[in-house]
Short mmCIF file of C-alpha atoms in Angstrom, two decimals:
data_model
loop_
_atom_site.label_atom_id
_atom_site.label_comp_id
_atom_site.label_asym_id
_atom_site.label_seq_id
_atom_site.Cartn_x
_atom_site.Cartn_y
_atom_site.Cartn_z
CA UNK P 257 0.00 0.00 0.00
CA UNK P 258 2.78 2.40 0.94
CA UNK P 259 4.70 1.49 -2.18
CA UNK P 260 1.71 2.36 -4.41
CA UNK P 261 1.16 5.68 -2.57
CA UNK P 262 4.79 6.64 -2.99
CA UNK P 263 4.66 5.83 -6.70
CA UNK P 264 1.60 8.07 -7.17
CA UNK P 265 3.25 10.99 -5.35
CA UNK P 266 6.39 10.64 -7.41
CA UNK P 267 4.41 10.66 -10.64
CA UNK P 268 2.52 13.84 -9.61
CA UNK P 269 5.77 15.64 -8.75
CA UNK P 270 7.40 14.74 -12.06
CA UNK P 271 4.29 15.86 -14.00
CA UNK P 272 4.22 19.20 -12.21
CA UNK P 273 7.88 19.85 -12.93
CA UNK P 274 7.41 19.12 -16.62
CA UNK P 275 4.22 21.21 -17.08
CA UNK P 276 5.11 24.27 -14.99
CA UNK P 277 7.30 26.01 -17.61
CA UNK P 278 4.67 25.56 -20.33
CA UNK P 279 1.88 26.89 -18.11
CA UNK P 280 3.95 29.90 -17.10
CA UNK P 281 4.75 30.70 -20.72
CA UNK P 282 1.07 30.46 -21.74
CA UNK P 283 -0.05 32.74 -18.89
CA UNK P 284 2.63 35.31 -19.71
CA UNK P 285 1.63 35.30 -23.38
CA UNK P 286 -2.07 35.78 -22.52
CA UNK P 287 -1.34 38.68 -20.15
CA UNK P 288 0.87 40.39 -22.73
CA UNK P 289 -1.79 40.06 -25.40
CA UNK P 290 -4.45 41.56 -23.12
CA UNK P 291 -2.18 44.45 -22.19
CA UNK P 292 -1.40 45.12 -25.85
CA UNK P 293 -5.11 45.13 -26.66
CA UNK P 294 -5.83 47.75 -23.99
CA UNK P 295 -2.76 49.92 -24.50
CA UNK P 296 -2.64 50.06 -28.26
CA UNK P 297 -6.26 51.12 -28.67
CA UNK P 298 -7.76 52.62 -31.84
CA UNK P 299 -10.48 55.18 -32.67
CA UNK P 300 -12.91 52.30 -33.11
CA UNK P 301 -12.01 50.82 -29.70
CA UNK P 302 -14.88 50.85 -27.22
CA UNK P 303 -12.76 52.49 -24.51
CA UNK P 304 -10.62 54.93 -26.45
CA UNK P 305 -11.48 58.58 -26.96
CA UNK P 306 -10.18 62.12 -26.49
CA UNK P 307 -8.20 62.39 -23.23
CA UNK P 308 -8.41 65.68 -21.30
CA UNK P 309 -6.43 66.40 -18.12
CA UNK P 310 -8.95 67.80 -15.61
CA UNK P 311 -6.63 68.05 -12.58
CA UNK P 312 -6.36 66.14 -9.32
CA UNK P 313 -4.40 63.43 -11.13
CA UNK P 314 -7.42 62.60 -13.34
CA UNK P 315 -8.03 62.34 -17.06
CA UNK P 316 -11.47 62.46 -18.70
CA UNK P 317 -11.60 60.28 -21.82
CA UNK P 318 -14.38 61.88 -23.88
CA UNK P 319 -16.48 59.91 -26.40
CA UNK P 320 -19.61 60.55 -28.46
CA UNK P 321 -20.63 57.61 -30.62
CA UNK P 322 -23.87 55.71 -31.21
CA UNK P 323 -24.22 54.96 -27.48
CA UNK P 324 -24.34 58.70 -26.70
CA UNK P 325 -21.95 61.10 -24.91
CA UNK P 326 -19.58 59.52 -22.37
CA UNK P 327 -16.77 60.69 -20.07
CA UNK P 328 -14.54 57.97 -18.64
CA UNK P 329 -12.73 59.36 -15.59
CA UNK P 330 -9.36 57.62 -15.11
CA UNK P 331 -6.62 58.06 -12.49
CA UNK P 332 -3.32 58.80 -14.26
CA UNK P 333 -1.28 60.62 -11.62
CA UNK P 334 -0.12 64.25 -11.33
CA UNK P 335 2.65 63.98 -13.94
CA UNK P 336 0.43 62.97 -16.86
CA UNK P 337 0.80 65.04 -20.03
CA UNK P 338 -0.90 64.86 -23.46
CA UNK P 339 0.38 61.95 -25.51
CA UNK P 340 0.95 59.71 -22.48
CA UNK P 341 -0.93 56.48 -21.99
CA UNK P 342 -4.33 57.03 -20.37
CA UNK P 343 -5.63 53.44 -20.09
CA UNK P 344 -5.47 53.29 -16.31
CA UNK P 345 -7.94 52.64 -13.50
CA UNK P 346 -11.48 53.91 -14.09
CA UNK P 347 -13.01 55.85 -11.20
CA UNK P 348 -16.42 56.61 -12.75
CA UNK P 349 -18.22 56.96 -16.06
CA UNK P 350 -20.60 59.79 -16.93
CA UNK P 351 -23.28 59.10 -19.55
CA UNK P 352 -27.03 59.46 -20.14
CA UNK P 353 -27.85 57.18 -17.21
CA UNK P 354 -25.31 58.84 -14.88
CA UNK P 355 -24.70 62.45 -16.01
CA UNK P 356 -23.48 63.74 -12.62
CA UNK P 357 -20.80 62.34 -10.31
CA UNK P 358 -17.69 63.26 -8.30
CA UNK P 359 -14.09 62.00 -8.10
CA UNK P 360 -11.05 63.15 -6.09
CA UNK P 361 -12.94 66.21 -4.87
CA UNK P 362 -14.10 67.26 -8.37
CA UNK P 363 -17.77 67.72 -9.22
CA UNK P 364 -18.38 66.35 -12.71
CA UNK P 365 -21.39 66.80 -15.01
CA UNK P 366 -22.23 66.39 -18.68
CA UNK P 367 -24.35 69.37 -19.76
CA UNK P 368 -26.32 69.82 -23.00
CA UNK P 369 -26.64 66.05 -22.94
CA UNK P 370 -29.17 65.84 -25.81
CA UNK P 371 -27.36 68.21 -28.18
CA UNK P 372 -24.89 67.28 -30.89
CA UNK P 373 -22.17 69.17 -28.96
CA UNK P 374 -22.36 68.39 -25.21
CA UNK P 375 -19.95 69.74 -22.58
CA UNK P 376 -18.15 68.24 -19.58
CA UNK P 377 -18.26 70.64 -16.64
CA UNK P 378 -15.69 70.19 -13.86
CA UNK P 379 -16.19 72.18 -10.67
CA UNK P 380 -13.41 72.63 -8.08
CA UNK P 381 -13.40 75.32 -5.44
CA UNK P 382 -16.38 77.00 -7.09
CA UNK P 383 -14.73 77.35 -10.50
CA UNK P 384 -16.59 75.33 -13.21
CA UNK P 385 -14.40 75.03 -16.30
CA UNK P 386 -16.04 73.26 -19.26
CA UNK P 387 -14.49 70.93 -21.79
CA UNK P 388 -16.17 70.48 -25.17
CA UNK P 389 -16.95 66.85 -25.93
CA UNK P 390 -16.66 65.33 -29.41
CA UNK P 391 -19.54 65.99 -31.79
CA UNK P 392 -22.03 63.27 -32.54
CA UNK P 393 -21.84 61.37 -35.81
CA UNK P 394 -24.58 63.59 -37.28
CA UNK P 395 -22.84 66.69 -35.93
CA UNK P 396 -19.59 65.69 -37.60
CA UNK P 397 -21.43 65.20 -40.89
CA UNK P 398 -23.67 68.31 -40.92
CA UNK P 399 -22.38 70.60 -38.17
CA UNK P 400 -23.80 70.76 -34.66
CA UNK P 401 -25.93 73.82 -35.50
CA UNK P 402 -27.99 71.85 -38.05
CA UNK P 403 -28.70 68.75 -35.96
CA UNK P 404 -31.72 68.64 -33.69
CA UNK P 405 -31.72 67.65 -30.05
CA UNK P 406 -32.00 63.92 -29.36
CA UNK P 407 -35.26 62.48 -28.05
CA UNK P 408 -34.91 59.15 -26.21
CA UNK P 409 -37.79 56.66 -26.00
CA UNK P 410 -38.00 53.37 -24.13
CA UNK P 411 -39.26 50.50 -26.29
CA UNK P 412 -39.26 47.12 -24.52
CA UNK P 413 -36.91 45.59 -21.99
CA UNK P 414 -33.70 47.63 -21.96
CA UNK P 415 -33.97 48.70 -25.61
CA UNK P 416 -34.20 52.46 -26.21
CA UNK P 417 -34.53 54.59 -29.36
CA UNK P 418 -32.72 57.91 -29.88
CA UNK P 419 -34.61 60.13 -32.36
CA UNK P 420 -32.76 62.88 -34.25
CA UNK P 421 -33.49 65.08 -37.26
CA UNK P 422 -30.69 66.07 -39.63
CA UNK P 423 -30.61 67.74 -43.07
CA UNK P 424 -30.63 64.20 -44.51
CA UNK P 425 -33.90 63.44 -42.73
CA UNK P 426 -35.02 61.66 -39.59
CA UNK P 427 -32.94 58.90 -38.05
CA UNK P 428 -33.43 56.48 -35.17
CA UNK P 429 -30.56 54.77 -33.35
CA UNK P 430 -31.60 51.69 -31.34
CA UNK P 431 -29.36 51.12 -28.31
CA UNK P 432 -29.37 48.87 -25.27
CA UNK P 433 -29.94 51.31 -22.43
CA UNK P 434 -27.89 49.26 -19.94
CA UNK P 435 -24.98 47.81 -21.89
CA UNK P 436 -25.01 50.79 -24.32
CA UNK P 437 -24.51 48.35 -27.17
CA UNK P 438 -25.74 50.03 -30.40
CA UNK P 439 -28.17 48.12 -32.58
CA UNK P 440 -29.97 48.93 -35.84
CA UNK P 441 -30.16 52.45 -37.23
CA UNK P 442 -33.24 53.62 -39.15
CA UNK P 443 -33.03 56.44 -41.69
CA UNK P 444 -35.21 58.17 -44.27
CA UNK P 445 -34.10 55.74 -46.96
CA UNK P 446 -34.26 52.72 -44.65
CA UNK P 447 -37.20 53.54 -42.39
CA UNK P 448 -38.23 50.09 -41.08
CA UNK P 449 -36.76 47.03 -39.45
CA UNK P 450 -36.73 43.66 -41.13
CA UNK P 451 -40.07 41.88 -40.73
CA UNK P 452 -40.22 38.96 -38.36
CA UNK P 453 -37.80 40.38 -35.81
CA UNK P 454 -38.38 40.77 -32.07
CA UNK P 455 -38.70 44.57 -32.34
CA UNK P 456 -41.33 46.34 -34.43
CA UNK P 457 -40.39 49.97 -35.22
CA UNK P 458 -40.57 52.23 -38.27
CA UNK P 459 -40.43 55.84 -39.42
CA UNK P 460 -43.79 57.03 -40.74
CA UNK P 461 -43.78 59.53 -43.65
CA UNK P 462 -39.97 59.79 -43.60
CA UNK P 463 -39.88 62.46 -46.32
CA UNK P 464 -42.55 64.68 -44.75
CA UNK P 465 -41.83 67.94 -42.93
CA UNK P 466 -42.78 66.36 -39.57
CA UNK P 467 -42.26 62.60 -39.71
CA UNK P 468 -43.18 60.38 -36.79
CA UNK P 469 -41.81 57.23 -35.19
CA UNK P 470 -44.13 54.27 -34.61
CA UNK P 471 -43.06 51.47 -32.32
CA UNK P 472 -44.58 48.44 -30.64
CA UNK P 473 -45.43 48.65 -26.92
CA UNK P 474 -45.88 45.09 -25.62
CA UNK P 475 -48.14 44.75 -22.63
CA UNK P 476 -49.70 48.21 -22.97
CA UNK P 477 -53.35 49.06 -23.62
CA UNK P 478 -52.41 50.49 -27.02
CA UNK P 479 -50.21 48.01 -28.92
CA UNK P 480 -48.35 50.83 -30.73
CA UNK P 481 -46.90 54.15 -29.63
CA UNK P 482 -46.22 57.18 -31.83
CA UNK P 483 -43.82 60.08 -31.32
CA UNK P 484 -42.93 63.08 -33.49
CA UNK P 485 -39.32 63.69 -34.41
CA UNK P 486 -37.60 66.85 -33.11
CA UNK P 487 -37.70 69.76 -35.52
CA UNK P 488 -34.72 70.69 -37.64
CA UNK P 489 -33.03 73.83 -36.22
CA UNK P 490 -34.09 77.15 -37.74
CA UNK P 491 -32.04 78.28 -40.71
CA UNK P 492 -31.23 74.70 -41.80
CA UNK P 493 -32.78 73.00 -44.82
CA UNK P 494 -33.32 69.42 -45.86
CA UNK P 495 -31.19 67.98 -48.62
CA UNK P 496 -34.23 66.46 -50.37
CA UNK P 497 -37.64 67.61 -51.59
CA UNK P 498 -40.10 67.53 -48.72
CA UNK P 499 -43.26 65.61 -49.56
CA UNK P 500 -46.72 66.10 -48.15
CA UNK P 501 -47.80 63.64 -45.53
CA UNK P 502 -49.26 60.59 -47.22
CA UNK P 503 -52.91 60.07 -46.25
CA UNK P 504 -53.99 56.75 -44.81
CA UNK P 505 -55.07 54.38 -47.60
CA UNK P 506 -58.81 53.96 -47.87
CA UNK P 507 -60.22 50.45 -48.28
CA UNK P 508 -61.52 49.75 -51.78
CA UNK P 509 -65.28 49.33 -52.10
CA UNK P 510 -66.36 45.75 -52.68
CA UNK P 511 -69.19 45.50 -55.31
CA UNK P 512 -72.11 43.26 -54.52
CA UNK P 513 -72.69 40.04 -56.47
CA UNK P 514 -75.66 41.40 -58.40
CA UNK P 515 -74.20 44.78 -59.32
CA UNK P 516 -71.89 45.59 -62.18
CA UNK P 517 -68.39 46.67 -61.06
CA UNK P 518 -68.19 49.29 -63.82
CA UNK P 519 -71.28 51.53 -64.12
CA UNK P 520 -72.31 52.45 -67.65
CA UNK P 521 -71.68 56.03 -68.65
CA UNK P 522 -74.80 56.06 -70.81
CA UNK P 523 -77.13 55.39 -67.90
CA UNK P 524 -79.68 52.59 -67.70
CA UNK P 525 -80.16 50.61 -70.89
CA UNK P 526 -83.31 51.31 -72.93
CA UNK P 527 -85.83 48.50 -73.14
CA UNK P 528 -85.52 46.40 -76.28
CA UNK P 529 -88.26 46.66 -78.88
CA UNK P 530 -88.01 42.95 -79.67
CA UNK P 531 -89.20 40.77 -76.80
CA UNK P 532 -86.97 37.91 -75.80
CA UNK P 533 -87.99 34.26 -76.08
CA UNK P 534 -88.85 34.07 -72.38
CA UNK P 535 -90.96 37.21 -72.61
CA UNK P 536 -92.78 35.94 -75.68
CA UNK P 537 -93.60 32.60 -74.09
CA UNK P 538 -94.74 34.26 -70.89
CA UNK P 539 -97.05 36.71 -72.63
CA UNK P 540 -100.72 35.77 -72.45
CA UNK P 541 -102.18 34.42 -75.66
CA UNK P 542 -98.77 33.95 -77.28
CA UNK P 543 -98.70 31.01 -79.71
CA UNK P 544 -96.34 28.23 -78.89
CA UNK P 545 -95.99 24.48 -78.57
CA UNK P 546 -98.10 22.95 -75.82
CA UNK P 547 -96.15 21.78 -72.77
CA UNK P 548 -95.99 18.05 -72.13
CA UNK P 549 -97.65 16.90 -68.93
CA UNK P 550 -95.48 14.72 -66.70
CA UNK P 551 -97.07 11.43 -65.64
CA UNK P 552 -95.74 9.37 -62.76
CA UNK P 553 -92.21 9.70 -61.46
CA UNK P 554 -90.00 12.21 -63.27
CA UNK P 555 -86.30 13.01 -63.07
CA UNK P 556 -84.54 16.22 -63.92
CA UNK P 557 -81.47 15.66 -66.10
CA UNK P 558 -78.93 18.54 -66.29
CA UNK P 559 -77.77 19.78 -69.62
CA UNK P 560 -74.26 20.27 -70.96
CA UNK P 561 -71.10 19.06 -69.28
CA UNK P 562 -72.82 18.15 -65.99
CA UNK P 563 -75.21 15.75 -67.72
CA UNK P 564 -72.62 12.92 -67.71
CA UNK P 565 -73.69 10.21 -65.30
CA UNK P 566 -76.94 11.96 -64.50
CA UNK P 567 -79.19 9.50 -66.44
CA UNK P 568 -81.13 7.11 -64.23
CA UNK P 569 -79.35 3.76 -63.90
CA UNK P 570 -81.02 0.60 -65.08
CA UNK P 571 -81.01 -0.93 -61.60
CA UNK P 572 -83.22 1.89 -60.42
CA UNK P 573 -86.05 0.94 -62.84
CA UNK P 574 -86.32 -2.90 -62.73
CA UNK P 575 -85.96 -5.89 -60.37
CA UNK P 576 -83.11 -7.71 -62.14
CA UNK P 577 -80.73 -7.28 -59.22
CA UNK P 578 -83.18 -8.88 -56.79
CA UNK P 579 -83.63 -11.85 -59.13
CA UNK P 580 -79.91 -12.41 -59.45
CA UNK P 581 -79.46 -12.30 -55.70
CA UNK P 582 -82.23 -14.90 -55.16
CA UNK P 583 -80.76 -17.26 -57.74
CA UNK P 584 -77.35 -17.08 -56.13
CA UNK P 585 -78.76 -17.84 -52.68
CA UNK P 586 -80.63 -20.87 -54.03
CA UNK P 587 -77.47 -22.25 -55.61
CA UNK P 588 -75.62 -21.96 -52.30
CA UNK P 589 -78.36 -23.83 -50.39
CA UNK P 590 -78.45 -26.59 -53.02
CA UNK P 591 -74.70 -27.07 -52.84
CA UNK P 592 -74.74 -27.37 -49.04
CA UNK P 593 -77.54 -29.97 -49.24
CA UNK P 594 -75.69 -32.10 -51.78
CA UNK P 595 -72.54 -32.07 -49.66
CA UNK P 596 -74.49 -33.12 -46.57
CA UNK P 597 -76.14 -36.11 -48.37
CA UNK P 598 -72.84 -37.30 -49.84
CA UNK P 599 -71.18 -37.24 -46.44
CA UNK P 600 -74.03 -39.18 -44.85
CA UNK P 601 -73.89 -41.91 -47.51
CA UNK P 602 -70.19 -42.27 -46.97
CA UNK P 603 -70.74 -42.88 -43.23
CA UNK P 604 -73.50 -45.46 -43.98
CA UNK P 605 -71.18 -47.52 -46.20
CA UNK P 606 -68.63 -47.71 -43.45
#
């Protein structure tokens, strides 16, 4: 027993010695790769942005993408200068859900949150300097002065919709309100989501002067909600021809079975001077062949293509079937009798 235990322990020790260098190398490689991912960063990186030194050993990394304006407050130390690495410990994040906070004795707030050009205000000892945040995507394309304020609507669950009007028309950015993960974007030229999805939302009259946003509201008394888009700022014009609001389509009238779908322009038809065959036969005293009187049972036979198979069958007019059935039954009885007699004779002979 002791010998087996010692052998097991020795095997475990040898295995650990052999695998330790490989495990250490793999861990070091993974850590280096993660550090490189964070430090290198790129404009498209979720955590990169415009760093601004706001004092007290802090840097505000400013962003304004599809998820909305953000200020990531990071501790970098008192000797930080522009161009240095800023991917250090995060103290707080300011955004639409948390626009006001404090860190290291500084009072922080994002003002003009719904505009295309928000500001980060930092207050220390009563002095509130402001730092301009990056423009929104629409502001970078058209200028902040020609982009409306953003209207945020809650759809279902954590999904929200940010409504904005630009010179290119209305647009809706769907975003997860908690994770801030951007989703589909609706525009004037692509005003609706793909059918069959979990979310039902669309821009109504996208080329009108005041378009609206229609969205599904699960669990509410009204299954759909409607909201107008913000107005385009004064002095700005659309880049397309504005169309009048399209009226709701009216259901087409369904003609009755006895009426003509296309009324005659000449009015009701004049009565014919020549009576038809039915009219002539119905007129009193009109000459015609006398009608044959039906005697006994009669059958109505259709005319034309439906007449096939409609003639009365022969078995319905005579008793031949009954006669055949009786003859067959008699033959069966006679056969059984003959068999019985033959069997009895055979027993008698024995």
